[in-house]
Short mmCIF file of C-alpha atoms in Angstrom, two decimals:
data_model
loop_
_atom_site.label_atom_id
_atom_site.label_comp_id
_atom_site.label_asym_id
_atom_site.label_seq_id
_atom_site.Cartn_x
_atom_site.Cartn_y
_atom_site.Cartn_z
CA MET A 82 17.03 29.65 -0.16
CA GLY A 83 16.37 26.85 0.22
CA VAL A 84 19.21 23.52 1.28
CA SER A 85 22.10 22.53 -1.23
CA PHE A 86 23.74 19.00 -1.07
CA VAL A 87 27.03 18.99 -3.88
CA LEU A 88 28.25 15.54 -5.17
CA HIS A 89 31.32 14.85 -7.19
CA TRP A 90 32.14 11.85 -8.60
CA TYR A 91 33.98 9.96 -11.55
CA PRO A 92 32.62 8.03 -14.83
CA PRO A 93 32.53 4.91 -14.93
CA ALA A 94 35.33 3.17 -17.57
CA ASN A 95 32.81 2.00 -20.65
CA GLN A 96 31.92 6.29 -20.47
CA THR A 97 33.96 9.46 -21.04
CA SER A 98 33.83 12.92 -18.69
CA SER A 99 31.78 14.02 -21.85
CA GLN A 100 29.31 11.02 -21.89
CA ALA A 101 28.65 10.71 -18.48
CA GLU A 102 27.62 14.46 -17.66
CA GLU A 103 24.95 14.23 -20.77
CA ALA A 104 23.28 11.20 -20.38
CA LEU A 105 22.57 12.00 -16.66
CA GLN A 106 21.58 15.14 -18.56
CA ASN A 107 19.51 13.46 -20.98
CA HIS A 108 17.91 10.99 -18.15
CA LEU A 109 16.40 14.62 -16.53
CA THR A 110 15.51 16.14 -19.37
CA ASN A 111 13.36 12.46 -20.12
CA ILE A 112 12.00 13.15 -16.63
CA GLY A 113 10.40 16.17 -17.05
CA ALA A 114 13.71 18.80 -15.88
CA MET A 115 13.52 21.72 -17.36
CA ALA A 116 16.33 22.59 -18.79
CA LYS A 117 17.80 26.60 -18.26
CA GLN A 118 18.79 28.96 -20.77
CA GLN A 119 21.68 30.32 -18.55
CA LEU A 120 24.51 28.04 -17.67
CA TRP A 121 26.81 28.67 -14.41
CA ARG A 122 29.84 28.58 -13.46
CA MET A 123 31.90 28.14 -10.65
CA ASP A 124 36.21 29.21 -10.14
CA CYS A 125 38.32 29.16 -6.88
CA GLU A 126 41.73 30.86 -6.99
CA GLN A 127 44.14 29.79 -4.05
CA PHE A 128 46.17 32.39 -2.62
CA THR A 129 49.10 31.37 -0.81
CA ALA A 130 51.81 33.20 1.65
CA LEU A 131 55.37 34.29 0.69
CA PRO A 132 58.49 32.72 2.13
CA ASN A 133 60.03 35.68 3.55
CA LEU A 134 57.10 36.70 5.20
CA THR A 135 57.56 34.37 8.44
CA ALA A 136 54.77 35.52 9.93
CA LEU A 137 53.48 34.36 7.56
CA SER A 138 54.67 31.71 6.78
CA GLY A 139 52.23 28.48 5.52
CA ARG A 140 48.82 30.38 5.52
CA SER A 141 46.24 30.22 2.62
CA PHE A 142 43.26 30.95 1.85
CA GLN A 143 40.89 31.13 -1.34
CA VAL A 144 38.54 32.62 -2.77
CA ILE A 145 35.32 31.98 -4.98
CA HIS A 146 33.54 33.29 -7.89
CA THR A 147 30.71 31.65 -9.27
CA SER A 148 27.59 33.48 -11.82
CA GLU A 149 25.31 33.14 -9.51
CA ASN A 150 26.60 35.07 -7.63
CA GLU A 151 29.00 37.53 -10.30
CA SER A 152 28.34 41.10 -7.36
CA LEU A 153 29.92 38.59 -4.20
CA SER A 154 33.62 36.67 -3.40
CA PHE A 155 33.64 34.33 -1.38
CA ALA A 156 36.89 34.15 0.95
CA ILE A 157 37.69 30.86 2.87
CA THR A 158 40.33 30.70 5.23
CA GLU A 159 42.40 27.26 7.09
CA GLN A 160 39.87 27.53 10.01
CA PRO A 161 37.13 27.17 7.27
CA ASN A 162 35.78 29.74 7.55
CA VAL A 163 33.10 32.16 4.72
CA LEU A 164 34.00 35.73 4.36
CA VAL A 165 31.95 37.27 2.18
CA SER A 166 32.51 40.99 0.21
CA GLU A 167 31.25 42.49 -2.75
CA ARG A 168 33.35 41.44 -5.95
CA SER A 169 35.65 44.97 -5.18
CA PHE A 170 37.23 42.53 -2.80
CA ASP A 171 39.37 40.81 -5.54
CA THR A 172 41.36 44.67 -6.68
CA ILE A 173 42.42 45.09 -2.72
CA LEU A 174 43.96 41.54 -3.79
CA THR A 175 45.49 42.96 -6.24
CA LYS A 176 47.11 45.50 -3.80
CA MET A 177 48.42 42.31 -1.28
CA SER A 178 50.63 40.98 -4.10
CA ASP A 179 53.52 41.54 -1.77
CA CYS A 180 52.23 39.46 1.52
CA TYR A 181 49.44 36.62 -0.98
CA GLN A 182 50.33 35.29 -4.18
CA PRO A 183 47.30 33.19 -6.61
CA ASN A 184 48.51 29.30 -7.27
CA LYS A 185 47.86 29.97 -11.36
CA LEU A 186 48.63 26.17 -11.24
CA THR A 187 46.15 24.94 -8.68
CA ARG A 188 42.84 27.15 -10.41
CA ILE A 189 39.80 25.26 -10.66
CA GLU A 190 36.99 25.52 -12.62
CA ALA A 191 33.71 24.13 -12.40
CA LYS A 192 30.82 24.71 -16.23
CA GLY A 193 27.44 23.07 -16.65
CA LYS A 194 24.03 23.13 -17.10
CA LYS A 195 20.87 24.53 -14.90
CA TYR A 196 17.54 22.27 -14.56
CA GLU A 197 14.32 22.95 -12.26
CA LEU A 198 12.03 19.27 -11.39
CA GLY A 199 9.41 20.80 -9.13
CA ASP A 200 10.43 21.90 -6.03
CA PHE A 201 14.42 21.06 -6.23
CA ALA A 202 16.83 23.33 -8.76
CA ILE A 203 19.23 20.73 -10.29
CA LYS A 204 23.76 22.18 -11.36
CA ILE A 205 25.29 19.27 -13.54
CA GLY A 206 28.88 20.41 -14.53
CA SER A 207 32.71 19.26 -15.24
CA VAL A 208 35.30 20.23 -13.31
CA PHE A 209 39.18 21.47 -14.50
CA LEU A 210 42.05 21.46 -13.38
CA GLY A 211 43.64 24.53 -15.09
CA PRO A 212 42.68 22.79 -18.38
CA ASN A 213 42.27 18.78 -17.37
CA PHE A 214 39.32 17.30 -16.17
CA LYS A 215 38.89 15.65 -13.03
CA CYS A 216 35.12 15.31 -12.22
CA LEU A 217 31.65 15.86 -12.40
CA VAL A 218 29.30 17.83 -9.91
CA ILE A 219 26.42 18.25 -9.74
CA GLU A 220 24.61 20.13 -7.12
CA VAL A 221 20.49 19.77 -5.57
CA GLU A 222 18.53 21.97 -3.83
CA TYR A 223 15.44 21.86 -2.00
CA LYS A 224 14.34 25.60 -2.60
CA PRO A 225 11.51 25.71 -0.70
CA SER A 226 12.94 25.30 2.61
CA SER A 227 16.19 27.05 4.85
CA TYR A 228 16.18 24.58 7.97
CA THR A 229 18.75 21.52 6.93
CA LYS A 230 17.91 19.26 9.68
CA ASP A 231 13.77 18.52 7.36
CA THR A 232 15.05 18.99 4.36
CA LEU A 233 18.79 16.32 4.37
CA PRO A 234 15.67 13.53 4.08
CA LEU A 235 14.37 14.37 0.70
CA LEU A 236 17.45 15.45 -0.80
CA HIS A 237 18.68 12.14 0.16
CA GLU A 238 16.28 10.61 -0.89
CA PHE A 239 15.54 13.01 -4.59
CA LEU A 240 19.16 12.08 -5.31
CA SER A 241 18.32 8.03 -4.34
CA ILE A 242 15.37 8.25 -7.13
CA VAL A 243 16.36 10.35 -10.24
CA CYS A 244 20.30 9.66 -9.80
CA SER A 245 21.08 6.40 -8.84
CA ASN A 246 21.30 5.04 -11.54
CA PHE A 247 24.58 7.46 -13.12
CA VAL A 248 25.83 9.30 -9.28
CA PRO A 249 27.33 6.74 -6.25
CA ILE A 250 24.91 8.46 -3.55
CA PRO A 251 25.83 8.17 -0.34
CA ASP A 252 23.84 6.65 2.63
CA ASN A 253 23.55 9.74 4.49
CA LEU A 254 23.67 13.70 4.03
CA ASN A 255 25.05 14.71 7.44
CA GLN A 256 28.03 15.93 6.31
CA ILE A 257 26.80 18.69 5.58
CA THR A 258 27.53 21.53 7.78
CA THR A 259 26.27 24.78 8.30
CA GLN A 260 28.60 28.00 9.92
CA ASN A 261 28.29 28.37 13.69
CA ASN A 262 26.02 25.00 13.75
CA SER A 263 22.52 26.73 12.91
CA ASN A 264 19.64 24.24 11.68
CA PHE A 265 19.40 27.28 8.98
CA TYR A 266 21.41 26.90 5.71
CA GLN A 267 23.21 29.67 4.14
CA LEU A 268 24.80 30.92 0.55
CA SER A 269 28.51 29.82 2.25
CA ASP A 270 27.56 26.49 3.65
CA THR A 271 27.35 26.53 -0.84
CA ILE A 272 30.50 27.27 -1.16
CA LEU A 273 31.86 25.16 1.96
CA GLN A 274 31.23 22.12 -0.04
CA TYR A 275 32.22 23.28 -3.15
CA LYS A 276 35.50 24.01 -2.36
CA ARG A 277 35.85 20.59 -0.44
CA VAL A 278 34.85 18.66 -3.61
CA PHE A 279 37.61 21.86 -5.16
CA ASP A 280 40.11 20.26 -2.95
CA GLU A 281 39.91 16.79 -3.68
CA CYS A 282 40.14 17.23 -7.47
CA ARG A 283 44.18 18.66 -5.92
CA ARG A 284 44.53 16.43 -4.54
CA VAL A 285 43.64 13.41 -6.77
CA ASN A 286 44.50 12.82 -9.89
CA PRO A 287 42.32 9.61 -11.82
CA ASN A 288 43.01 9.03 -15.00
CA LEU A 289 39.69 9.63 -16.77
CA ALA A 290 38.49 10.09 -20.15
CA MET A 291 37.95 14.08 -20.71
CA THR A 292 35.75 13.72 -23.99
#
């Protein structure tokens, strides 16, 4: 796989979330990006230790599923580390109900459309906490390289040229950190970026129009 960067943002005051998402989608189409038929989807659920278990008091972890890797589950610990397992891990979770319980109120889902433009793959979507819209998200992947250091400038340039009229672009993308401080990007690094977005969505509750 290549190197990805995930950004989230909020619609401007004069646009609803649907209008802001559609404006960026139309822009990508107008500059030659090809829309993919398949939609993408991701969900994230938080599991918390039961309060009567003193040894596990306050402990929690999150589990992420993505349509891009339907056979896998990604469990994220508090450190955070990403543990990748087969989807059958979800069956194990049901047998841990006397230790950990899912918090349905913090379940998050992201979903949207996929595009390709040259060597770049782009995902645009909306993030929901339960039924409530929280933010818009974009993931841009540079497919030919998995070497993070050389790829970050290309991702920043692409975002600045293609998306800066729609999405606030940071001055640099150094906040991408790979697990074990490796120079080579892994799927778990993308999962951690989405986890950071989802954590902020749980903290922030801006007054946003949904449609």
